[in-house]
mmCIF file of C-alpha atoms in Angstrom:
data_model
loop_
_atom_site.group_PDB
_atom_site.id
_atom_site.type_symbol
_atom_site.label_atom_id
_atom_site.label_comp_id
_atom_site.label_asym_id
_atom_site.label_seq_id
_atom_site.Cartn_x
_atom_site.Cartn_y
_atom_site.Cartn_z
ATOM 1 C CA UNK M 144 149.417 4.297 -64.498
ATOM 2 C CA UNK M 145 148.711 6.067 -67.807
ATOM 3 C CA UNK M 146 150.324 4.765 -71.274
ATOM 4 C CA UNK M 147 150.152 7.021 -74.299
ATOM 5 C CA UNK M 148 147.524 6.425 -76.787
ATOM 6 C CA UNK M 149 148.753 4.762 -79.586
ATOM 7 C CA UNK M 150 151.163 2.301 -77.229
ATOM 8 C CA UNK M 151 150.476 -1.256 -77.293
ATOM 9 C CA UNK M 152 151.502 -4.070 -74.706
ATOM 10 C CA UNK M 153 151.957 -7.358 -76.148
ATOM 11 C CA UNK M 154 152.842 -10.621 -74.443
ATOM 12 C CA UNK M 155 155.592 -12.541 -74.736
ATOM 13 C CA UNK M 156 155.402 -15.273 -76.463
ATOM 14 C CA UNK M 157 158.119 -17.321 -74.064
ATOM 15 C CA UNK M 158 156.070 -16.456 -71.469
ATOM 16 C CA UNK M 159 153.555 -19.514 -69.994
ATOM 17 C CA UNK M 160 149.634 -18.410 -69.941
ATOM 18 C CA UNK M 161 149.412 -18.622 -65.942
ATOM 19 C CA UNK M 162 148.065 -16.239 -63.388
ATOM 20 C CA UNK M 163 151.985 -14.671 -62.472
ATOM 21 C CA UNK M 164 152.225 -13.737 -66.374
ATOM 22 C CA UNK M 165 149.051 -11.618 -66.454
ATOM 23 C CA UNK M 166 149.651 -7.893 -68.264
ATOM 24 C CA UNK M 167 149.303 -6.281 -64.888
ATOM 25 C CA UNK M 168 148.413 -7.891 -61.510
ATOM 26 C CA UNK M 169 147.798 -5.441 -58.731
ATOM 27 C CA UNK M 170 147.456 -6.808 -55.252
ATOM 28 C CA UNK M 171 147.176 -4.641 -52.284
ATOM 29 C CA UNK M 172 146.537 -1.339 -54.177
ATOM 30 C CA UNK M 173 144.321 1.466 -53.527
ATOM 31 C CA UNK M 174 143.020 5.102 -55.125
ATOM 32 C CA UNK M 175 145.026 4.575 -58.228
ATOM 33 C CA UNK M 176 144.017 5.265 -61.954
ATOM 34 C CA UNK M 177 144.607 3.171 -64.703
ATOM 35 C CA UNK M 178 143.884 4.802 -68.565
ATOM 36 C CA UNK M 179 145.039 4.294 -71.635
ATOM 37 C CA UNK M 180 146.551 0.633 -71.876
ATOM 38 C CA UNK M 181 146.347 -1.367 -74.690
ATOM 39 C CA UNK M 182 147.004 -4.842 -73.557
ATOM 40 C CA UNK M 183 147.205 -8.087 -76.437
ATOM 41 C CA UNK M 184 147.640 -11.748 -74.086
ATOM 42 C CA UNK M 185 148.554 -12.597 -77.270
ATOM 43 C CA UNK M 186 146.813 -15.759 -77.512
ATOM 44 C CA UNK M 187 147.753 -17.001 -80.761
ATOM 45 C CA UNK M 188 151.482 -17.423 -79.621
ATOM 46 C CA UNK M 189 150.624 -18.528 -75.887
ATOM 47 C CA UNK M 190 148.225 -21.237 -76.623
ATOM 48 C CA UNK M 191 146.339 -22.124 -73.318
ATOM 49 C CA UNK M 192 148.293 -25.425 -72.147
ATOM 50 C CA UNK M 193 146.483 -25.961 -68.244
ATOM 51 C CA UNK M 194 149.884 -24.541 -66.823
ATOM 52 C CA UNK M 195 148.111 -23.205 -63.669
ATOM 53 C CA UNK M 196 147.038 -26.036 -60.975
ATOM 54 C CA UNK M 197 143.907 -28.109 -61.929
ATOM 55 C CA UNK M 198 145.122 -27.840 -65.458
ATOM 56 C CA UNK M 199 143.894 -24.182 -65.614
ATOM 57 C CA UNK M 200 145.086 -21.103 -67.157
ATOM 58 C CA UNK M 201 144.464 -17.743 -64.777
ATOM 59 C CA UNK M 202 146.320 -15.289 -67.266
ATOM 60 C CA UNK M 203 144.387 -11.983 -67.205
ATOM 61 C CA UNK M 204 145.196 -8.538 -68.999
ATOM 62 C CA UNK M 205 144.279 -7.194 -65.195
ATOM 63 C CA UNK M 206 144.207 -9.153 -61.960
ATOM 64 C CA UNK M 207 143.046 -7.493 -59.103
ATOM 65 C CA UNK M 208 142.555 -8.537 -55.314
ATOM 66 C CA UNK M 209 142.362 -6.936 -52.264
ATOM 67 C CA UNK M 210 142.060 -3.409 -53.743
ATOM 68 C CA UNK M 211 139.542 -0.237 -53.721
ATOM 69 C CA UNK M 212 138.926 3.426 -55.209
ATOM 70 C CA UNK M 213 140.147 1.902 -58.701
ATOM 71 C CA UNK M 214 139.034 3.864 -61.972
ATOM 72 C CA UNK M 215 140.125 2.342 -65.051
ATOM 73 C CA UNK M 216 139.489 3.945 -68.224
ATOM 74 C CA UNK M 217 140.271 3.856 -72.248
ATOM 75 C CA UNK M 218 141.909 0.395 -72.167
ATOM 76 C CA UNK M 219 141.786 -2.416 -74.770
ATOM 77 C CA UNK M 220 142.415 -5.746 -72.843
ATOM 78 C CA UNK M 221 142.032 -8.732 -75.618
ATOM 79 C CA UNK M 222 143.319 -11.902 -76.615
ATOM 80 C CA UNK M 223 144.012 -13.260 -73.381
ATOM 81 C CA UNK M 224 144.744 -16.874 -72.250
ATOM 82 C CA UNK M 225 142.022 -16.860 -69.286
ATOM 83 C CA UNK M 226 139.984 -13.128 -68.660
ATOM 84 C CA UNK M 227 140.498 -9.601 -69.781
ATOM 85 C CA UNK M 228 139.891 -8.195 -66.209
ATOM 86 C CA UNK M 229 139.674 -10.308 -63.670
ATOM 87 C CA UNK M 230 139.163 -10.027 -59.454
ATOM 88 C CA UNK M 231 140.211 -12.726 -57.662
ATOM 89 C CA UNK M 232 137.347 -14.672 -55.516
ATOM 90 C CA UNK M 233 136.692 -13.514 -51.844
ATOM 91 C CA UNK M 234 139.824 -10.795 -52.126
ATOM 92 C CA UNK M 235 136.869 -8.219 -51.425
ATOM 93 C CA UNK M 236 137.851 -5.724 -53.942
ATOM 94 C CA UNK M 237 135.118 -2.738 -54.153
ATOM 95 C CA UNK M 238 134.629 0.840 -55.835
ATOM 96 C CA UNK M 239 135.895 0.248 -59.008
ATOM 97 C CA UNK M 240 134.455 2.556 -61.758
ATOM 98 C CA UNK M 241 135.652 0.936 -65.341
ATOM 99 C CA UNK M 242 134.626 2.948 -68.297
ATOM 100 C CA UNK M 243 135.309 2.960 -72.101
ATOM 101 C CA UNK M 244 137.007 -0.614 -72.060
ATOM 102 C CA UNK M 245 137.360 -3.353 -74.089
ATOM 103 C CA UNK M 246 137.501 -6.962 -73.389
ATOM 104 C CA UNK M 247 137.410 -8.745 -76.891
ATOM 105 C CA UNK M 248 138.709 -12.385 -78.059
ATOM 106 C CA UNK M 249 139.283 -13.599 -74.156
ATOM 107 C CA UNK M 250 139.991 -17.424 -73.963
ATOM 108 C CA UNK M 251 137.466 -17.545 -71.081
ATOM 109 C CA UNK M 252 135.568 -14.575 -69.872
ATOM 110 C CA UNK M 253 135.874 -10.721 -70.681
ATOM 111 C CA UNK M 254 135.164 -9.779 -67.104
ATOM 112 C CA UNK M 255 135.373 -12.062 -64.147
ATOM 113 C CA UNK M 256 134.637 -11.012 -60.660
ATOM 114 C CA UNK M 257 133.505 -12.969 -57.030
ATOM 115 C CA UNK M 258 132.351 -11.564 -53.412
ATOM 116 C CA UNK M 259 133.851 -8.156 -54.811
ATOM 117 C CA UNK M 260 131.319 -4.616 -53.915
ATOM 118 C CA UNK M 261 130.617 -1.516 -55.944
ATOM 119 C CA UNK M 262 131.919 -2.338 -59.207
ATOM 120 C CA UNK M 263 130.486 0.020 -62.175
ATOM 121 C CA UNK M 264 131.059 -0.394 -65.766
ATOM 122 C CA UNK M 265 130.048 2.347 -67.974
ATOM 123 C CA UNK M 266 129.787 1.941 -71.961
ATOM 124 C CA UNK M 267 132.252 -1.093 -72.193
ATOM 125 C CA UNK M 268 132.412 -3.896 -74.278
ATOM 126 C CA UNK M 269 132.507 -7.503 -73.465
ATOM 127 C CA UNK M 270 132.386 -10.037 -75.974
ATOM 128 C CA UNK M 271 133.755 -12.934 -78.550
ATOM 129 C CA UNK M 272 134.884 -15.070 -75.246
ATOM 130 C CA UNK M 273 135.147 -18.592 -74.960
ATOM 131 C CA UNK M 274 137.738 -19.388 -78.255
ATOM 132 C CA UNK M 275 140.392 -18.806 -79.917
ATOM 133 C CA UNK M 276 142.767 -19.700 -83.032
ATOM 134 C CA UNK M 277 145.780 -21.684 -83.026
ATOM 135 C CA UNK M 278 149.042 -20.787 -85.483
ATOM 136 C CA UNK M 279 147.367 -22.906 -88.044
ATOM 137 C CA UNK M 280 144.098 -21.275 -87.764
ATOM 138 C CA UNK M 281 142.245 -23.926 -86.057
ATOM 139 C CA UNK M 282 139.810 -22.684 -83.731
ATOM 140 C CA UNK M 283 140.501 -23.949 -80.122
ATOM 141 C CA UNK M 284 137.765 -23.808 -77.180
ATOM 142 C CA UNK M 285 137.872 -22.852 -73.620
ATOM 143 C CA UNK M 286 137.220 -25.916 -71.185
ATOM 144 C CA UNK M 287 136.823 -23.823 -68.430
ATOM 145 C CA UNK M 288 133.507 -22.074 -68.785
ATOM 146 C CA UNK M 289 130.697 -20.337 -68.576
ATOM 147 C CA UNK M 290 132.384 -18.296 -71.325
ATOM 148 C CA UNK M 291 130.925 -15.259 -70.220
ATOM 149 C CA UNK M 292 130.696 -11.535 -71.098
ATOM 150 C CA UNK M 293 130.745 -10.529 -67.310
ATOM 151 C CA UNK M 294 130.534 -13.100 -65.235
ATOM 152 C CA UNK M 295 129.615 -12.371 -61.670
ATOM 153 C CA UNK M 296 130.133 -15.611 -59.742
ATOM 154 C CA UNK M 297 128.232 -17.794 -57.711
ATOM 155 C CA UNK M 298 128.381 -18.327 -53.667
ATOM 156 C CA UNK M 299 130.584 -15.080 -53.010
ATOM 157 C CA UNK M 300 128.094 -12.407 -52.018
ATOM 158 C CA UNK M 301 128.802 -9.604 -54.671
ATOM 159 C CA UNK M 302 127.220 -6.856 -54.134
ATOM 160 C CA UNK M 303 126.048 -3.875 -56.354
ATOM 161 C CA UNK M 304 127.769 -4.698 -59.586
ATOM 162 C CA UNK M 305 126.195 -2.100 -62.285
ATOM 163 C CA UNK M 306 126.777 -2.067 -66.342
ATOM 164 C CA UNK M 307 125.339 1.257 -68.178
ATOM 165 C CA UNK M 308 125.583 1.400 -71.879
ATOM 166 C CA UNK M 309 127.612 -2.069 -72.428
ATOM 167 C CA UNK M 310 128.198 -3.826 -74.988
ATOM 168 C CA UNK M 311 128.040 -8.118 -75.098
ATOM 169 C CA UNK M 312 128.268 -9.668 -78.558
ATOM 170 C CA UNK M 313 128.809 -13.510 -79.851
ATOM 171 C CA UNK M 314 130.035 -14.602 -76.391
ATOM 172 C CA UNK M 315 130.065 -18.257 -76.187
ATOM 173 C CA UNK M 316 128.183 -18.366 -73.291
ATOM 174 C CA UNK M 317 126.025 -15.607 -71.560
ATOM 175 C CA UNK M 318 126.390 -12.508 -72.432
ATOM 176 C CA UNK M 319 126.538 -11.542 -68.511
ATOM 177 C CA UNK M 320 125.721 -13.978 -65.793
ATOM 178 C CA UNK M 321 124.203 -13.058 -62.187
ATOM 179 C CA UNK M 322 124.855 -16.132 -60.288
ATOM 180 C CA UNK M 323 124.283 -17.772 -56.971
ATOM 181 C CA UNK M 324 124.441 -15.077 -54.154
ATOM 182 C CA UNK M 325 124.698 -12.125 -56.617
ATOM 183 C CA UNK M 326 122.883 -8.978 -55.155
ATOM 184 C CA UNK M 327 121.626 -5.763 -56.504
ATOM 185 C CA UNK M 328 123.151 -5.773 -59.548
ATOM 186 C CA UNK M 329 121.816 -3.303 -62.315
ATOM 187 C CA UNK M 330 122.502 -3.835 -66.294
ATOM 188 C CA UNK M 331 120.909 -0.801 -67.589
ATOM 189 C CA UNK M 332 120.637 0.064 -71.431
ATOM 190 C CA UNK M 333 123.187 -2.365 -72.469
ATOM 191 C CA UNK M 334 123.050 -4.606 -76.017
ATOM 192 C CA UNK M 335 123.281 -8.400 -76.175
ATOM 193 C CA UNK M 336 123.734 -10.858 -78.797
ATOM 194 C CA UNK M 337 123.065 -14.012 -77.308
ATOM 195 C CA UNK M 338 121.546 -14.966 -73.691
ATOM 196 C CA UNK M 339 121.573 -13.460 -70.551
ATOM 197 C CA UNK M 340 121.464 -15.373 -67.043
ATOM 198 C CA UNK M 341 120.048 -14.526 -63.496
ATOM 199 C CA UNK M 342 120.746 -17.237 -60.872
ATOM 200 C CA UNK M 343 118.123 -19.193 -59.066
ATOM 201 C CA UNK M 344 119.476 -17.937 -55.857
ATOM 202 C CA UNK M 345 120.528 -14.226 -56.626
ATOM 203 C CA UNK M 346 118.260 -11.060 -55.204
ATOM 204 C CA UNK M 347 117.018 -8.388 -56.723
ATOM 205 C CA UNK M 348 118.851 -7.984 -60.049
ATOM 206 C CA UNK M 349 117.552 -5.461 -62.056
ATOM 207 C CA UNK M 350 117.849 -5.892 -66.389
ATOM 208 C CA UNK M 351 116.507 -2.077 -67.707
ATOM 209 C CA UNK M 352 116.155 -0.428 -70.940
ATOM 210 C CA UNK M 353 118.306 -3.451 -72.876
ATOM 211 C CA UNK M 354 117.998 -4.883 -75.971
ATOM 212 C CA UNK M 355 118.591 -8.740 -75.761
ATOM 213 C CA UNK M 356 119.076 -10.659 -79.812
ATOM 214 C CA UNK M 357 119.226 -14.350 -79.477
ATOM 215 C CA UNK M 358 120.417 -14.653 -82.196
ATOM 216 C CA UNK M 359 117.620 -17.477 -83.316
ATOM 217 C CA UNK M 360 118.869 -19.985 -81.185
ATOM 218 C CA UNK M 361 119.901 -18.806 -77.783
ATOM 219 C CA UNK M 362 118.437 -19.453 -74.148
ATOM 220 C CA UNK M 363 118.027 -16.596 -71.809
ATOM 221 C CA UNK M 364 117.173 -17.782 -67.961
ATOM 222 C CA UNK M 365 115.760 -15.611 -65.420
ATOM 223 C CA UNK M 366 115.639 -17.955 -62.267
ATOM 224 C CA UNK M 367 116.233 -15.865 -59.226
ATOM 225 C CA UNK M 368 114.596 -12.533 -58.011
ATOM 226 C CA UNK M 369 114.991 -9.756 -60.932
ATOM 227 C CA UNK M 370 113.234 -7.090 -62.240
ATOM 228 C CA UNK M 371 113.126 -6.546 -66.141
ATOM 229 C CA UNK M 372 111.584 -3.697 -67.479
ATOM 230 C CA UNK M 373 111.597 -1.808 -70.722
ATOM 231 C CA UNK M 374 113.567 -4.429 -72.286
ATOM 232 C CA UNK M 375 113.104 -5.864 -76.141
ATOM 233 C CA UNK M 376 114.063 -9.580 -76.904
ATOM 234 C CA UNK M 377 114.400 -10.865 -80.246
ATOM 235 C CA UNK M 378 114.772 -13.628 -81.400
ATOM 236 C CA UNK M 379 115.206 -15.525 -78.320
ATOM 237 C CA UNK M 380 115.592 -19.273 -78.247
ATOM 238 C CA UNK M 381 113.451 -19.642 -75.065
ATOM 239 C CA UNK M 382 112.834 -16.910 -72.006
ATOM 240 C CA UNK M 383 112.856 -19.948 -68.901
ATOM 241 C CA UNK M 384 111.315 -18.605 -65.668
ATOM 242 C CA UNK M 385 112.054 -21.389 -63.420
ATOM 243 C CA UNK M 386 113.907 -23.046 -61.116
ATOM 244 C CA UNK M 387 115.519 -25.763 -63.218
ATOM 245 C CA UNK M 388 114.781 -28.733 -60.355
ATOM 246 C CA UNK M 389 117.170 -26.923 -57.672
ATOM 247 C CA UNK M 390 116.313 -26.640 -54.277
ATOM 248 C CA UNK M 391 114.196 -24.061 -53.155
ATOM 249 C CA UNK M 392 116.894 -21.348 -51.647
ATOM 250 C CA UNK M 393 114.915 -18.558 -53.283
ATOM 251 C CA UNK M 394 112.947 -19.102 -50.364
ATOM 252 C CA UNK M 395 115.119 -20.812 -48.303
ATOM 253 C CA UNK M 396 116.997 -17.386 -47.361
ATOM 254 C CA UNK M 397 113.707 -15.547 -47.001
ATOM 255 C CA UNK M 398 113.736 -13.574 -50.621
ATOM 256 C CA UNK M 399 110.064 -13.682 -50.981
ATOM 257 C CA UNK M 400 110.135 -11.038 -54.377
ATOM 258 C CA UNK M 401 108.691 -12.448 -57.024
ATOM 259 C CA UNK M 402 110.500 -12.145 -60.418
ATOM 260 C CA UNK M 403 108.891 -9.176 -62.053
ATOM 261 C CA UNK M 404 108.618 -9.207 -66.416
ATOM 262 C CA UNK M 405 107.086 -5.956 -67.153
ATOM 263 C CA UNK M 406 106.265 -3.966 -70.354
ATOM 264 C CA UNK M 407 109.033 -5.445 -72.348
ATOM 265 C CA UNK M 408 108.438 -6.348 -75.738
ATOM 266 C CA UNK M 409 109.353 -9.739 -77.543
ATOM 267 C CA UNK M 410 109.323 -10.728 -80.917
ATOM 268 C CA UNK M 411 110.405 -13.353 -83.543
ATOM 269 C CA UNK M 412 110.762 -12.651 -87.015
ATOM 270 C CA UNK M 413 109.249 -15.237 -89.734
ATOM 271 C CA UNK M 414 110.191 -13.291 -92.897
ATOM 272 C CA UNK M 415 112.798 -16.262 -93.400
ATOM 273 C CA UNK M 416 110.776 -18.941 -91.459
ATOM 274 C CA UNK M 417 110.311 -22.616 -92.879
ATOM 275 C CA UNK M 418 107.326 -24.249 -92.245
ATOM 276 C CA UNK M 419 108.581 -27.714 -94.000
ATOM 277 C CA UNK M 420 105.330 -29.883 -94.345
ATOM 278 C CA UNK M 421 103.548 -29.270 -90.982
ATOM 279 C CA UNK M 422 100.900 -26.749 -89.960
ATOM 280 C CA UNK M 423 102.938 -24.899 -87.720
ATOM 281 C CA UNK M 424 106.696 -23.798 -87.604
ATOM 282 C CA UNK M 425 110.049 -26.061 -86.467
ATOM 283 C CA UNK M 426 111.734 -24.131 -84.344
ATOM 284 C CA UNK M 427 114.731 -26.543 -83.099
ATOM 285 C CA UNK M 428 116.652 -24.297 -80.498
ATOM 286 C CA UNK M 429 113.728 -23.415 -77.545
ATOM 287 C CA UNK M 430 113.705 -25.104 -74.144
ATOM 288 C CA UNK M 431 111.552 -27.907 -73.683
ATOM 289 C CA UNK M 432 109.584 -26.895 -77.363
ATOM 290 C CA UNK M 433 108.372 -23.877 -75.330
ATOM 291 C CA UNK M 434 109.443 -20.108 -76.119
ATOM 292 C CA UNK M 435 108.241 -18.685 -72.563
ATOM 293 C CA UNK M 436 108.920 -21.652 -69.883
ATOM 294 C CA UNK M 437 107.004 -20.432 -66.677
ATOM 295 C CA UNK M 438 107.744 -23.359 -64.175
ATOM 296 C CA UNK M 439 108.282 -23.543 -60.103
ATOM 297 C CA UNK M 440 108.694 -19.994 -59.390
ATOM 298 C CA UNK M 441 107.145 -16.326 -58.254
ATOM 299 C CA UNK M 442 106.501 -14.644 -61.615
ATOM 300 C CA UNK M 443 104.433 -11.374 -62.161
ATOM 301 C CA UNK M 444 104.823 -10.827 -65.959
ATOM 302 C CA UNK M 445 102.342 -8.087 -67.359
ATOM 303 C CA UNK M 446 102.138 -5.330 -69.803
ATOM 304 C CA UNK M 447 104.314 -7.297 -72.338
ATOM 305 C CA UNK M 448 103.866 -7.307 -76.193
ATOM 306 C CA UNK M 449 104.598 -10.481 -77.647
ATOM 307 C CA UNK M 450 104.755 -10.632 -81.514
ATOM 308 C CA UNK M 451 104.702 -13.650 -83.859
ATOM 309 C CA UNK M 452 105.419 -16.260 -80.754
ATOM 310 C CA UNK M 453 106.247 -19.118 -83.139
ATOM 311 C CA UNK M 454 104.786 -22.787 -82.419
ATOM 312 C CA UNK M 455 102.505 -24.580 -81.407
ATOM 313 C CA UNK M 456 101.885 -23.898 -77.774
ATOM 314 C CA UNK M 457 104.874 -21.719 -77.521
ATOM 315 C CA UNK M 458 103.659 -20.475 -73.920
ATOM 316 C CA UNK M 459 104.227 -23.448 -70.814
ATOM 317 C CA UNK M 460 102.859 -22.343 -67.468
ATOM 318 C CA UNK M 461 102.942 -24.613 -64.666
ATOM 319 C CA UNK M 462 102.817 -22.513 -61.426
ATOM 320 C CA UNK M 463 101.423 -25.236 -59.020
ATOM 321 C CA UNK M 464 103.560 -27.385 -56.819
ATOM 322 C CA UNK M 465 103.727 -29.547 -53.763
ATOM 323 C CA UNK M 466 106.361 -26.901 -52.386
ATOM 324 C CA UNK M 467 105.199 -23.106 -51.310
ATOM 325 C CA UNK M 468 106.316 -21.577 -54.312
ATOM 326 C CA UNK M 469 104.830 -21.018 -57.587
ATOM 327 C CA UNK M 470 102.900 -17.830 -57.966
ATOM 328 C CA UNK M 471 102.132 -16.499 -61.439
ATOM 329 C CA UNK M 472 100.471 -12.894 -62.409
ATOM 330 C CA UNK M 473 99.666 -12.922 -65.997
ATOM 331 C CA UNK M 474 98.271 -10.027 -66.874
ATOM 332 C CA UNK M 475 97.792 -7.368 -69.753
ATOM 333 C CA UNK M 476 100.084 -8.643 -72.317
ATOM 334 C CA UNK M 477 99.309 -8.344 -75.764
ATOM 335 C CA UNK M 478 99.682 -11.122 -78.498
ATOM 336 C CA UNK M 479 99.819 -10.191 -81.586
ATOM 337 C CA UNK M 480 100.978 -11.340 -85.407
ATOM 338 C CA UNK M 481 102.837 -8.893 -87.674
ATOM 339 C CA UNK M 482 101.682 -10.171 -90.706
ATOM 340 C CA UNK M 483 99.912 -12.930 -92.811
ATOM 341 C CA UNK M 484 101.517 -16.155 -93.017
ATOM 342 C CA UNK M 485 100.954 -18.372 -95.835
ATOM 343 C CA UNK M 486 97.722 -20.073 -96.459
ATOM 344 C CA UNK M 487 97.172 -22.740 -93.464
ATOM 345 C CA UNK M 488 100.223 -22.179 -91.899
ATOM 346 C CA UNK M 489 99.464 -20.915 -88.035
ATOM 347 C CA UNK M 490 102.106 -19.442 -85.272
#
């Protein structure tokens, strides 16, 4: 399926914001290409009304299941009443190879996929999900969440998702979410604004060579077995290593790797930072007061650089616990300060 450059697909606005109206819904189909569409769900006109069962609204600019040996390339997928691409749980979908794409404005997530296998995404961008405006304006908000970028989804079994060189800006959740029984899933020099999340339960996800802002305020949680290397945060709300009080199925299923933080560097910056009339700073968004939670889990983090931590006791490690997990290597990081801060104040 190729369109001409230039060509643009809108919805109808008749047309109810439920899973049979999606731009394109393949089902069945295999070794195909798809390049070039430009695809608007057309939100604005279609406002999400719960038309689908459960009050839900399964619209996608692409709906995929049971398919393989998919490339999709050049498309612009926005504005659409549920996801911009989306693969429907357990319809085992695998080898997709999505590059150049846009996902932008989706009601719920840019990119939704469940129990699919060999899914790549090269230099795409996923972002602004989780609202949108009404005729008059008014900004409406998706009920259904987690609002994500890319949101691989819990208890399915995907397997080697990888995203090289993407994009995930303002979403209004996660910028990209490994969940539940996610494995071997790669996010490799890719660009957040906002948080990232790695389920408590997921294996071996590897975060490389990305730059995460959090934007002052936002949460990223690394819960399950990951490596993250090479990686700059800044401005993060909180980095939470821990298992959040769930059940122990890290270990339950026998994934023994610890989660593994290594020579990334992190870093707040105070140029606008108010002290108000305390010693140290307020910094209102972190979890728990902390801005590295180390809690209930297997944690090697090393080699980090950590500049201008802000708060007092901004670092909360508690690795011990009547259960058999809770190791914790801390070793060779650096702290350091970038500059002087005003007389008395401390970070």
């Amino acid at each position: 399926i190729k369109f001409a450059f230039g060509s643009k697909i809108i919805a109808h606005p008749d047309n109810a914001p439920i899973n049979n109206n999606s731009g394109f819904h393949f089902k069945n189909c295999h070794d195909f290409v798809i390049d070039g569409i430009d695809y608007d769900g057309n939100i604005s006109k279609r406002v999400p009304d719960g038309g689908d069962g459960g009050h839900y609204n399964a619209q996608a600019g692409l709906n995929f299941a049971y398919c393989f040996n998919v490339r999709i390339s050049n498309c612009t997928l926005n504005n659409c009443c549920c996801d911009g691409i989306f693969i429907i749980s357990n319809s085992r979908c695998h080898d997709f190879f999505i590059e150049n794409c846009t996902c932008e404005y989706n009601y719920r997530q840019a990119f939704t996929m469940a129990g699919d296998e060999n899914i790549h995404c090269i230099h795409c961008n996923f972002s602004y999900t989780g609202m949108a405006q009404d005729d008059n304006g008014n900004y409406i908000y998706s009920p259904n969440g987690p609002w994500a970028g890319v949101d691989i989804e819990d208890g399915d079994n995907s397997l080697g998702f990888m995203a090289i060189g993407c994009s995930f800006y303002h979403n209004k959740g996660p910028g990209f979410i490994a969940a539940g029984s996610t494995r071997f899933a790669t996010f490799d020099k890719c660009n957040v604004i906002g948080s990232i999340s790695v389920g408590n339960s997921s294996t071996d996800t590897r975060i490389l060579n990305c730059f995460i802002d959090g934007d002052g305020k936002r949460t990223s949680a690394l819960q399950g077995s990951s490596i993250v290397k090479n990686c700059t945060f800044k401005n993060v709300g909180s980095l939470r290593f821990d298992l959040n009080g769930q059940a122990d199925t890290h270990y339950e299923r026998g994934k023994k790797t610890p989660i593994i933080f290594e020579n990334n560097r992190l870093y707040w910056e105070i140029d606008n930072l108010k002290f108000g009339s305390g010693v140290y700073p307020t910094y209102p968004h972190n979890y728990n007061s902390y801005l590295i939670y180390l809690n209930r889990n297997d944690v090697v983090f090393k080699g980090n650089t950590i500049t201008d931590a802000l708060g007092n006791g901004s670092i909360y490690c508690l690795s011990g616990s009547k259960r058999k997990w809770g190791f914790l290597e801390f070793t060779n990081n650096v702290f350091q300060c970038s500059k002087a801060l005003p007389y008395g104040k401390k970070i």
